[in-house]
């Protein structure tokens, strides 16, 4: 009867007679370590290379490109162009600095925080300076199964750097990344905007050596910045590379006998003639 009128009385009495030993045995001690959090993605801290004192303005060529980009959007929605403008700024400046983000915010007439949110969410925007050649090595499952560990080790040993580091001459930056979408041609790396696929440790080292030699002889970071090919030269079975100033550069794509992502063993399906339209219709009158 007491439990119906005052149920708390019974519960309280039960707690008072509970054994101290039993109470102690129900407690569990957890070892808690100090949380270690990274602020590299969502916090800006001034550095000699990245601070508000370093001005940034788009050059004349990019200003024309910005006009063309903005013409694709209604004027009241021009802030939707934040991603292509950040990309233009990164290509001009070398990385997405705080000054680049602020200039994009000014052009698009949007709060700077909105631009920061985009730049810190997408990993394609480099918040810190990178080398002239940004080597992104894929280590996701398809590449992993075909030897991406060997590719990563070859890059590290050849350049003397690890993930997230840049060579002392500011020529190469190495980043370990997730899937880049060239799984059929694994293992692969992305260097700036180009994919190099079907790699082996040997071809990877040869590629890095060629890029380093090209940069040293021309002072350029790639063909788009002054290295003009003086005629194509076939330097791999899969396609045409470039030869200029005594330097041979493999063309992007598979560094093997393949041209694209065709089966290396040859065609194994759809080897016969395709059926005609007449052959695809039923002739028994049924739908």
Backbone as numpy.savetxt, mean C-alpha at the origin, in Angstrom:
# Nx Ny Nz CAx CAy CAz Cx Cy Cz
-41.57 -17.00 53.01 -42.39 -15.80 53.01 -41.53 -14.55 53.01
-40.44 -14.63 53.80 -39.53 -13.47 53.87 -38.88 -13.21 52.52
-38.61 -14.30 51.79 -37.96 -14.11 50.49 -38.88 -13.45 49.49
-40.20 -13.64 49.65 -41.14 -13.00 48.74 -41.34 -11.54 49.08
-41.36 -11.23 50.38 -41.60 -9.84 50.78 -40.33 -9.00 50.65
-39.21 -9.57 50.98 -37.94 -8.82 50.93 -36.85 -9.76 50.43
-36.77 -10.00 49.14 -35.80 -10.98 48.60 -34.36 -10.59 48.90
-34.11 -9.31 49.12 -32.74 -8.88 49.39 -32.23 -9.36 50.73
-33.18 -9.65 51.64 -32.77 -10.12 52.97 -32.07 -11.46 52.86
-32.66 -12.38 52.09 -32.08 -13.71 51.95 -30.73 -13.65 51.25
-30.64 -12.82 50.22 -29.37 -12.71 49.51 -28.29 -12.15 50.41
-28.66 -11.14 51.23 -27.67 -10.54 52.12 -27.20 -11.53 53.15
-28.12 -12.36 53.69 -27.73 -13.34 54.70 -26.83 -14.40 54.12
-27.06 -14.75 52.87 -26.21 -15.74 52.22 -24.79 -15.23 52.07
-24.65 -13.94 51.75 -23.32 -13.37 51.59 -22.58 -13.33 52.93
-23.30 -13.11 54.02 -22.63 -12.99 55.32 -22.07 -14.31 55.80
-22.69 -15.42 55.44 -22.20 -16.72 55.91 -21.26 -17.38 54.91
-21.01 -16.73 53.80 -20.13 -17.34 52.80 -18.71 -17.40 53.34
-18.07 -18.48 53.10 -16.72 -18.70 53.61 -15.73 -17.73 52.98
-14.86 -17.13 53.81 -13.83 -16.23 53.26 -12.92 -16.96 52.28
-12.67 -18.24 52.53 -11.83 -19.02 51.62 -12.49 -19.14 50.26
-13.82 -19.40 50.28 -14.57 -19.53 49.03 -14.57 -18.20 48.27
-14.74 -17.10 49.03 -14.72 -15.80 48.38 -13.37 -15.54 47.72
-12.30 -15.91 48.39 -10.97 -15.68 47.86 -10.71 -16.52 46.61
-11.24 -17.76 46.64 -10.97 -18.65 45.51 -11.66 -18.21 44.24
-12.67 -17.37 44.36 -13.38 -16.93 43.17 -12.73 -15.72 42.50
-11.74 -15.17 43.12 -11.06 -14.04 42.52 -9.93 -14.54 41.61
-9.80 -13.88 40.47 -8.73 -14.24 39.53 -7.83 -13.04 39.31
-6.57 -13.25 39.42 -5.60 -12.17 39.23 -5.11 -12.19 37.78
-5.13 -11.05 37.14 -4.66 -10.93 35.76 -3.39 -10.09 35.75
-2.44 -10.53 34.93 -1.21 -9.75 34.76 -1.46 -8.73 33.65
-1.46 -7.48 33.99 -1.75 -6.42 33.02 -0.48 -5.61 32.77
-0.07 -5.53 31.52 1.11 -4.74 31.17 0.68 -3.38 30.66
1.61 -2.48 30.63 1.33 -1.13 30.16 1.01 -1.15 28.68
-0.08 -0.52 28.29 -0.47 -0.48 26.88 0.56 0.31 26.09
0.95 -0.25 24.94 1.91 0.42 24.07 1.19 0.77 22.77
0.91 2.02 22.58 0.13 2.46 21.41 1.01 3.27 20.46
0.72 3.14 19.19 1.46 3.89 18.18 0.66 5.11 17.76
1.34 6.23 17.63 0.67 7.44 17.16 1.14 7.83 15.76
1.74 6.87 15.04 2.32 7.20 13.74 1.26 7.48 12.70
0.03 7.00 12.91 -1.01 7.18 11.90 -1.97 8.31 12.22
-2.23 8.55 13.48 -3.31 9.49 13.78 -2.87 10.71 14.58
-1.58 10.90 14.75 -1.09 12.06 15.48 0.03 12.72 14.68
-0.03 14.02 14.56 1.06 14.74 13.89 2.01 15.31 14.93
3.28 15.05 14.73 4.30 15.66 15.57 5.33 16.31 14.65
5.62 17.57 14.90 6.54 18.32 14.04 7.90 17.64 13.97
8.43 17.57 12.76 9.78 17.10 12.51 10.45 18.10 11.58
11.77 18.04 11.43 12.43 18.97 10.50 11.92 18.87 9.07
11.41 17.69 8.68 10.91 17.50 7.31 9.41 17.74 7.18
8.70 17.80 8.31 7.24 17.88 8.25 6.74 18.78 9.37
6.55 20.04 9.07 6.01 20.98 10.05 5.33 22.12 9.32
4.57 22.91 10.06 3.79 23.99 9.46 4.67 25.10 8.89
5.93 25.13 9.28 6.82 26.16 8.76 7.31 25.90 7.35
7.04 24.70 6.82 7.45 24.37 5.46 6.27 24.62 4.54
6.31 25.67 3.72 5.15 25.99 2.88 5.00 24.99 1.73
3.77 24.88 1.25 3.50 24.04 0.09 2.45 24.70 -0.79
2.73 24.75 -2.08 1.78 25.22 -3.09 1.89 24.29 -4.30
0.75 24.01 -4.91 0.76 23.20 -6.11 1.43 23.97 -7.25
2.20 23.26 -8.07 2.83 23.92 -9.21 1.79 24.17 -10.31
2.21 24.87 -11.34 1.28 25.28 -12.40 0.64 24.08 -13.09
1.42 23.04 -13.33 0.87 21.86 -14.00 -0.21 21.19 -13.15
0.06 21.06 -11.86 -0.93 20.43 -11.00 -2.15 21.32 -10.77
-1.97 22.62 -10.81 -3.13 23.51 -10.70 -4.09 23.30 -11.86
-3.55 23.06 -13.05 -4.42 22.75 -14.19 -5.11 21.41 -14.00
-4.38 20.44 -13.46 -4.99 19.14 -13.20 -6.09 19.25 -12.15
-5.87 20.10 -11.15 -6.89 20.29 -10.11 -8.16 20.86 -10.71
-8.03 21.83 -11.64 -9.21 22.38 -12.29 -9.98 21.29 -13.03
-9.25 20.40 -13.69 -9.90 19.32 -14.44 -10.60 18.35 -13.49
-9.95 18.04 -12.37 -10.54 17.14 -11.38 -11.81 17.75 -10.79
-11.74 19.02 -10.41 -12.90 19.67 -9.78 -14.07 19.80 -10.75
-13.79 19.83 -12.04 -14.87 19.93 -13.02 -15.74 18.68 -13.05
-15.29 17.61 -12.45 -16.07 16.37 -12.45 -17.13 16.34 -11.35
-17.07 17.30 -10.44 -17.97 17.30 -9.29 -18.82 18.56 -9.28
-20.06 18.47 -8.81 -20.85 19.70 -8.59 -20.11 20.61 -7.62
-20.25 21.91 -7.82 -19.48 22.87 -7.02 -19.73 22.70 -5.52
-20.95 22.34 -5.13 -21.25 22.20 -3.70 -20.70 20.90 -3.13
-20.17 20.02 -3.98 -19.61 18.76 -3.52 -18.14 18.62 -3.90
-17.45 19.71 -4.07 -16.07 19.61 -4.51 -15.16 18.96 -3.47
-15.61 18.91 -2.21 -14.80 18.24 -1.19 -14.64 16.75 -1.49
-15.47 16.20 -2.38 -15.33 14.80 -2.77 -14.03 14.55 -3.51
-13.36 15.62 -3.95 -12.10 15.48 -4.67 -10.90 15.42 -3.74
-11.13 15.23 -2.45 -10.04 15.28 -1.49 -8.99 14.20 -1.77
-9.41 13.01 -2.19 -8.44 11.93 -2.39 -7.54 12.18 -3.60
-8.07 12.52 -4.78 -7.16 12.81 -5.90 -6.26 14.00 -5.64
-6.74 15.00 -4.90 -5.88 16.15 -4.62 -4.77 15.79 -3.64
-5.07 14.95 -2.67 -4.02 14.48 -1.78 -2.98 13.67 -2.54
-3.43 12.90 -3.51 -2.50 12.12 -4.33 -1.60 13.03 -5.14
-2.18 14.08 -5.73 -1.36 15.04 -6.48 -0.34 15.71 -5.57
-0.77 16.08 -4.38 0.14 16.71 -3.44 1.28 15.80 -3.04
0.96 14.52 -2.82 2.00 13.57 -2.45 3.00 13.37 -3.58
2.50 13.30 -4.81 3.39 13.10 -5.94 4.31 14.31 -6.13
3.80 15.48 -5.88 4.64 16.68 -6.05 5.63 16.84 -4.90
5.16 16.65 -3.68 5.98 16.93 -2.50 6.82 15.73 -2.07
6.40 14.53 -2.49 7.11 13.32 -2.08 6.42 12.54 -0.99
5.63 13.21 -0.17 4.83 12.55 0.85 3.72 13.51 1.28
2.75 13.00 2.02 1.60 13.81 2.42 1.92 14.51 3.74
2.53 15.66 3.64 2.91 16.42 4.84 1.72 17.19 5.38
1.89 17.77 6.56 0.84 18.57 7.16 0.52 19.78 6.28
1.53 20.33 5.61 1.31 21.48 4.74 0.53 21.09 3.49
0.78 19.88 2.97 0.02 19.39 1.82 -1.46 19.26 2.20
-1.72 18.67 3.35 -3.10 18.48 3.78 -3.81 19.82 4.00
-3.11 20.78 4.58 -3.73 22.08 4.81 -4.02 22.80 3.50
-3.15 22.65 2.52 -3.38 23.30 1.23 -4.58 22.67 0.52
-4.72 21.35 0.61 -5.88 20.67 0.03 -7.16 21.15 0.72
-7.10 21.30 2.04 -8.27 21.78 2.77 -8.64 23.20 2.34
-7.64 24.05 2.10 -7.91 25.42 1.67 -8.57 25.45 0.29
-8.06 24.65 -0.63 -8.59 24.64 -1.99 -10.03 24.12 -2.00
-10.30 23.10 -1.21 -11.63 22.48 -1.22 -12.58 23.13 -0.23
-12.10 24.13 0.50 -12.93 24.86 1.46 -13.61 23.90 2.45
-12.79 23.06 3.06 -13.29 22.11 4.04 -12.40 22.17 5.28
-12.92 21.82 6.44 -12.11 21.84 7.66 -10.87 20.97 7.51
-9.71 21.45 7.93 -8.50 20.63 7.83 -8.64 19.26 8.47
-9.40 19.18 9.58 -9.57 17.90 10.26 -10.18 16.85 9.33
-11.08 17.27 8.45 -11.69 16.32 7.52 -10.64 15.75 6.55
-9.68 16.59 6.18 -8.60 16.11 5.31 -7.68 15.19 6.09
-7.38 15.54 7.34 -6.53 14.68 8.16 -7.15 13.30 8.33
-8.48 13.26 8.48 -9.16 11.98 8.67 -8.96 11.07 7.46
-8.99 11.64 6.26 -8.79 10.85 5.05 -7.34 10.38 4.96
-6.41 11.30 5.18 -4.99 10.98 5.02 -4.51 9.96 6.05
-5.11 9.94 7.23 -4.70 8.98 8.24 -5.43 7.65 8.13
-6.48 7.59 7.33 -7.22 6.34 7.17 -6.63 5.46 6.08
-6.26 6.06 4.95 -5.78 5.30 3.80 -4.26 5.19 3.84
-3.76 3.96 3.77 -2.32 3.74 3.87 -1.57 4.15 2.61
-2.26 4.47 1.54 -1.58 4.90 0.32 -0.95 6.29 0.49
-1.40 7.03 1.50 -0.83 8.35 1.75 0.31 8.20 2.76
1.50 8.55 2.33 2.68 8.41 3.18 2.80 9.64 4.07
2.65 9.45 5.36 2.69 10.56 6.30 4.11 11.00 6.60
5.07 10.17 6.26 6.47 10.49 6.49 7.24 10.39 5.18
8.37 11.07 5.07 9.14 11.01 3.82 9.54 9.58 3.47
9.52 9.28 2.18 9.97 7.98 1.67 11.05 8.22 0.63
11.76 7.16 0.30 12.83 7.27 -0.69 12.28 7.46 -2.09
13.19 7.70 -3.02 12.77 7.88 -4.42 12.11 6.62 -4.95
12.53 5.47 -4.47 11.90 4.21 -4.84 11.25 3.62 -3.60
9.92 3.62 -3.58 9.18 3.05 -2.45 8.88 1.59 -2.77
9.62 0.69 -2.17 9.49 -0.74 -2.43 8.48 -1.33 -1.46
7.35 -1.77 -1.98 6.29 -2.36 -1.16 6.21 -3.85 -1.46
6.61 -4.65 -0.51 6.66 -6.10 -0.70 5.42 -6.75 -0.11
4.69 -7.47 -0.94 3.48 -8.15 -0.49 3.85 -9.46 0.20
3.28 -9.69 1.39 3.53 -10.95 2.11 2.23 -11.64 2.51
1.12 -11.31 1.81 -0.15 -11.97 2.08 -0.12 -13.40 1.54
-1.10 -14.20 1.88 -1.06 -15.65 1.68 -0.60 -16.11 0.30
-1.18 -15.64 -0.84 -0.71 -16.15 -2.14 0.78 -15.90 -2.37
1.26 -14.70 -2.01 2.69 -14.43 -2.14 3.50 -15.24 -1.13
2.96 -15.39 0.07 3.64 -16.15 1.12 3.87 -17.59 0.67
2.85 -18.18 0.04 2.96 -19.57 -0.38 3.95 -19.75 -1.52
4.27 -18.68 -2.20 5.19 -18.78 -3.34 6.52 -18.08 -3.07
6.83 -17.88 -1.80 8.18 -17.47 -1.46 8.41 -16.01 -1.18
7.39 -15.30 -0.70 7.59 -13.87 -0.42 8.57 -13.65 0.73
8.71 -14.63 1.63 9.70 -14.49 2.69 11.10 -14.35 2.10
11.38 -15.14 1.05 12.67 -15.05 0.39 12.87 -13.72 -0.30
11.78 -13.17 -0.87 11.86 -11.87 -1.53 12.13 -10.78 -0.50
11.41 -10.84 0.61 11.61 -9.85 1.67 13.03 -9.91 2.21
13.53 -11.10 2.42 14.89 -11.25 2.93 15.91 -10.75 1.91
15.66 -11.01 0.63 16.59 -10.54 -0.41 16.66 -9.01 -0.43
15.49 -8.36 -0.30 15.46 -6.90 -0.29 16.20 -6.35 0.93
15.91 -6.95 2.09 16.53 -6.47 3.32 18.05 -6.63 3.28
18.50 -7.78 2.81 19.94 -8.02 2.77 20.63 -7.17 1.72
19.96 -6.92 0.61 20.57 -6.14 -0.47 20.64 -4.66 -0.12
19.58 -4.13 0.51 19.52 -2.71 0.82 20.03 -2.40 2.23
20.08 -3.41 3.09 20.52 -3.18 4.45 19.51 -2.45 5.31
18.23 -2.60 5.00 17.18 -1.95 5.78 16.07 -2.96 6.05
15.17 -2.60 6.97 14.03 -3.43 7.30 12.74 -2.64 7.05
11.63 -3.30 7.35 10.31 -2.68 7.13 10.23 -1.30 7.78
9.77 -0.31 6.99 9.60 1.04 7.50 10.85 1.89 7.48
11.96 1.34 7.02 13.21 2.08 7.03 13.58 2.57 5.63
14.45 3.57 5.59 14.92 4.17 4.34 16.44 4.10 4.30
17.00 3.84 3.13 18.45 3.77 3.01 19.07 5.13 3.30
20.31 5.17 3.77 20.94 6.45 4.12 20.99 7.44 2.96
21.04 6.96 1.72 21.08 7.87 0.57 19.69 8.33 0.14
18.64 7.95 0.91 17.25 8.35 0.64 16.75 7.81 -0.70
17.35 6.73 -1.17 16.96 6.20 -2.47 15.85 5.16 -2.37
15.90 4.29 -1.35 14.92 3.21 -1.21 14.25 3.27 0.17
12.95 3.04 0.17 12.19 2.80 1.40 11.50 1.46 1.25
11.58 0.63 2.28 10.97 -0.70 2.24 9.76 -0.74 3.15
8.65 -1.25 2.61 7.42 -1.41 3.38 6.85 -2.79 3.11
6.48 -3.49 4.16 5.77 -4.77 4.02 4.29 -4.48 3.99
3.60 -4.93 2.95 2.20 -4.57 2.75 1.34 -5.81 2.60
0.02 -5.56 2.66 -0.95 -6.62 2.40 -1.23 -6.71 0.91
-2.19 -7.55 0.53 -2.42 -7.92 -0.86 -2.52 -6.72 -1.79
-1.78 -6.79 -2.89 -1.80 -5.74 -3.91 -2.56 -6.18 -5.16
-3.15 -7.36 -5.14 -4.04 -7.78 -6.21 -3.38 -8.45 -7.39
-2.13 -8.86 -7.28 -1.46 -9.56 -8.38 -1.17 -10.99 -7.97
-2.17 -11.63 -7.36 -1.97 -12.95 -6.75 -1.56 -14.02 -7.76
-2.05 -13.93 -8.99 -1.73 -14.94 -10.00 -0.26 -14.90 -10.38
0.40 -13.78 -10.12 1.81 -13.63 -10.49 2.68 -13.50 -9.25
2.24 -14.07 -8.15 3.02 -14.00 -6.91 4.32 -14.79 -7.06
5.36 -14.38 -6.29 5.44 -13.21 -5.41 5.74 -11.94 -6.21
5.40 -10.81 -5.62 5.54 -9.55 -6.35 5.84 -8.41 -5.39
6.32 -7.31 -5.98 6.51 -6.07 -5.23 5.97 -4.92 -6.07
5.57 -3.86 -5.40 5.21 -2.62 -6.08 6.30 -1.60 -5.79
6.86 -1.02 -6.84 7.87 0.02 -6.69 7.30 1.28 -7.31
7.02 2.27 -6.48 6.29 3.47 -6.88 4.96 3.06 -7.49
4.75 3.26 -8.79 3.46 2.91 -9.40 3.51 1.60 -10.18
4.64 0.93 -10.19 4.82 -0.24 -11.06 4.83 -1.54 -10.27
4.23 -2.58 -10.87 4.24 -3.93 -10.31 5.36 -4.74 -10.98
6.14 -5.44 -10.17 7.13 -6.40 -10.67 6.78 -7.75 -10.07
6.56 -8.74 -10.94 5.92 -9.98 -10.53 6.78 -11.19 -10.89
6.30 -12.37 -10.47 7.03 -13.63 -10.71 8.48 -13.51 -10.27
8.68 -12.96 -9.09 10.03 -12.66 -8.64 10.72 -13.88 -8.03
12.02 -13.85 -8.10 12.89 -14.73 -7.33 13.86 -13.84 -6.56
14.53 -14.35 -5.54 15.51 -13.51 -4.85 16.55 -12.93 -5.80
16.95 -13.71 -6.81 17.97 -13.23 -7.74 17.45 -12.10 -8.63
16.25 -12.26 -9.19 15.72 -11.21 -10.05 15.37 -9.96 -9.24
15.00 -10.15 -7.98 14.71 -9.00 -7.12 15.97 -8.17 -6.90
17.07 -8.82 -6.59 18.33 -8.10 -6.39 18.80 -7.43 -7.68
18.61 -8.10 -8.81 19.01 -7.50 -10.09 18.17 -6.25 -10.38
16.88 -6.30 -10.06 16.01 -5.16 -10.28 16.44 -3.98 -9.41
16.72 -4.22 -8.16 17.15 -3.15 -7.27 18.49 -2.56 -7.71
19.39 -3.42 -8.17 20.69 -2.94 -8.66 20.51 -2.06 -9.88
19.61 -2.44 -10.80 19.37 -1.65 -12.00 18.77 -0.29 -11.66
17.82 -0.27 -10.73 17.21 1.00 -10.33 18.23 1.91 -9.66
19.09 1.33 -8.83 20.11 2.12 -8.15 21.10 2.70 -9.16
21.50 1.88 -10.14 22.44 2.36 -11.16 21.81 3.46 -12.01
20.52 3.31 -12.33 19.85 4.34 -13.13 19.78 5.66 -12.37
19.48 5.59 -11.09 19.39 6.81 -10.30 20.74 7.48 -10.16
21.79 6.69 -9.97 23.13 7.26 -9.80 23.65 7.91 -11.07
23.33 7.32 -12.22 23.86 7.83 -13.48 23.05 8.99 -14.04
21.83 9.12 -13.61 20.98 10.17 -14.18 20.50 11.18 -13.15
20.60 10.83 -11.89 20.05 11.71 -10.86 18.55 11.72 -10.84
17.94 10.71 -11.46 16.47 10.65 -11.55 15.96 9.48 -10.75
14.68 9.54 -10.39 14.07 8.45 -9.64 13.28 7.53 -10.54
13.35 7.72 -11.83 12.60 6.85 -12.74 12.48 7.49 -14.10
11.87 6.79 -15.03 11.77 7.28 -16.40 11.00 8.58 -16.48
10.01 8.77 -15.61 9.18 9.96 -15.70 9.91 11.23 -15.27
11.08 11.07 -14.66 11.78 12.24 -14.16 13.12 12.45 -14.88
13.16 12.17 -16.16 14.33 12.56 -16.93 15.08 11.45 -17.61
14.83 10.19 -17.27 15.55 9.10 -17.91 14.79 8.69 -19.17
15.23 9.20 -20.31 14.53 8.94 -21.57 15.12 7.71 -22.23
14.35 6.66 -22.46 14.88 5.47 -23.11 15.35 5.79 -24.53
16.53 5.29 -24.88 17.02 5.52 -26.24 16.78 4.28 -27.09
15.59 3.74 -26.98 15.23 2.58 -27.77 14.99 1.38 -26.88
13.94 0.64 -27.16 13.63 -0.53 -26.36 14.62 -1.65 -26.61
14.87 -2.42 -25.61 15.77 -3.55 -25.72 15.15 -4.70 -24.96
15.06 -5.85 -25.58 14.47 -7.00 -24.90 15.47 -7.53 -23.88
15.16 -7.37 -22.62 16.07 -7.82 -21.58 15.42 -8.88 -20.70
14.24 -9.30 -21.06 13.60 -10.43 -20.39 12.67 -11.10 -21.38
12.39 -12.37 -21.18 11.58 -13.12 -22.13 10.16 -12.61 -22.20
9.65 -12.05 -21.12 8.25 -11.71 -21.05 7.87 -10.41 -21.73
8.81 -9.56 -22.08 8.44 -8.29 -22.67 9.64 -7.40 -22.92
9.37 -6.14 -23.18 10.41 -5.19 -23.54 10.77 -4.35 -22.33
12.06 -4.23 -22.08 12.54 -3.34 -21.04 13.12 -2.10 -21.68
13.99 -1.42 -20.96 14.59 -0.20 -21.46 16.09 -0.23 -21.26
16.78 0.36 -22.21 18.22 0.50 -22.11 18.56 1.95 -22.37
19.19 2.61 -21.41 19.54 4.02 -21.57 20.73 4.34 -20.69
21.65 5.13 -21.22 22.82 5.56 -20.47 23.61 4.36 -19.93
23.57 3.26 -20.66 24.29 2.08 -20.21 23.61 1.32 -19.10
22.35 1.62 -18.83 21.60 0.95 -17.76 20.43 0.20 -18.36
20.26 -1.05 -17.96 19.12 -1.85 -18.40 18.09 -1.93 -17.27
16.86 -1.55 -17.57 15.78 -1.59 -16.59 14.70 -2.55 -17.08
14.34 -3.57 -16.29 13.25 -4.45 -16.71 11.94 -3.68 -16.78
11.12 -4.04 -17.73 9.79 -3.45 -17.82 8.93 -3.97 -16.68
7.98 -3.17 -16.19 7.06 -3.68 -15.16 6.30 -4.89 -15.67
5.91 -5.73 -14.74 5.18 -6.94 -15.09 5.95 -8.16 -14.62
5.64 -9.34 -15.15 6.32 -10.56 -14.73 7.79 -10.55 -15.16
8.68 -10.84 -14.25 10.10 -10.98 -14.58 10.39 -12.46 -14.82
9.64 -13.01 -15.77 9.75 -14.42 -16.12 9.39 -14.54 -17.59
9.11 -15.76 -18.02 8.77 -15.98 -19.42 7.34 -15.56 -19.75
6.56 -15.22 -18.74 5.18 -14.83 -18.99 5.09 -13.37 -19.41
4.09 -13.07 -20.22 3.84 -11.69 -20.65 2.82 -11.05 -19.73
1.81 -11.84 -19.33 0.76 -11.32 -18.45 0.60 -12.28 -17.30
-0.61 -12.82 -17.09 -0.81 -13.79 -16.02 -1.32 -15.10 -16.59
-0.90 -15.41 -17.83 -1.29 -16.67 -18.43 -0.61 -17.84 -17.72
-1.21 -19.01 -17.84 -0.66 -20.20 -17.21 0.73 -20.46 -17.77
1.71 -20.62 -16.90 3.07 -20.87 -17.36 3.21 -22.22 -18.05
2.26 -23.14 -17.82 2.29 -24.45 -18.46 1.54 -24.45 -19.79
1.05 -23.29 -20.21 0.30 -23.22 -21.45 -1.20 -23.27 -21.20
-1.96 -23.16 -22.27 -3.40 -23.13 -22.16 -3.93 -24.51 -21.79
-4.77 -24.57 -20.76 -5.29 -25.85 -20.29 -6.81 -25.92 -20.37
-7.49 -24.82 -20.65 -8.94 -24.82 -20.75 -9.36 -23.93 -21.91
-10.60 -24.16 -22.39 -11.12 -23.42 -23.54 -10.18 -23.53 -24.73
-9.68 -24.74 -24.96 -8.73 -24.95 -26.05 -9.40 -25.19 -27.39
-10.71 -25.50 -27.37 -11.43 -25.73 -28.61 -12.11 -24.48 -29.12
-12.82 -24.62 -30.22 -13.56 -23.50 -30.78 -14.78 -23.19 -29.91
-15.09 -21.92 -29.77 -16.26 -21.52 -29.00 -17.53 -21.87 -29.76
-18.59 -22.25 -29.06 -19.84 -22.60 -29.76 -20.45 -21.37 -30.43
-21.16 -21.62 -31.52 -21.84 -20.53 -32.21 -23.14 -20.21 -31.50
-23.75 -19.10 -31.90 -25.01 -18.70 -31.27 -26.09 -19.74 -31.52
-26.12 -20.31 -32.73 -27.14 -21.29 -33.05 -27.02 -22.53 -32.16
-25.81 -22.88 -31.83 -25.60 -24.08 -31.02 -25.98 -23.87 -29.56
-26.11 -22.64 -29.15 -26.44 -22.38 -27.76 -27.94 -22.42 -27.49
-28.80 -22.37 -28.55 -30.25 -22.42 -28.35 -30.73 -23.85 -28.31
-31.74 -24.09 -27.50 -32.36 -25.42 -27.45 -33.20 -25.63 -28.69
-33.20 -26.87 -29.15 -33.92 -27.20 -30.38 -35.15 -28.07 -30.14
-35.48 -28.33 -28.84 -36.63 -29.17 -28.53 -37.89 -28.35 -28.29
-37.82 -27.03 -28.47 -38.97 -26.17 -28.31 -39.26 -25.76 -26.88
-38.53 -26.33 -25.94 -38.78 -26.00 -24.53 -38.00 -24.73 -24.17
-38.55 -24.02 -23.21 -37.86 -22.82 -22.75 -36.68 -23.20 -21.87
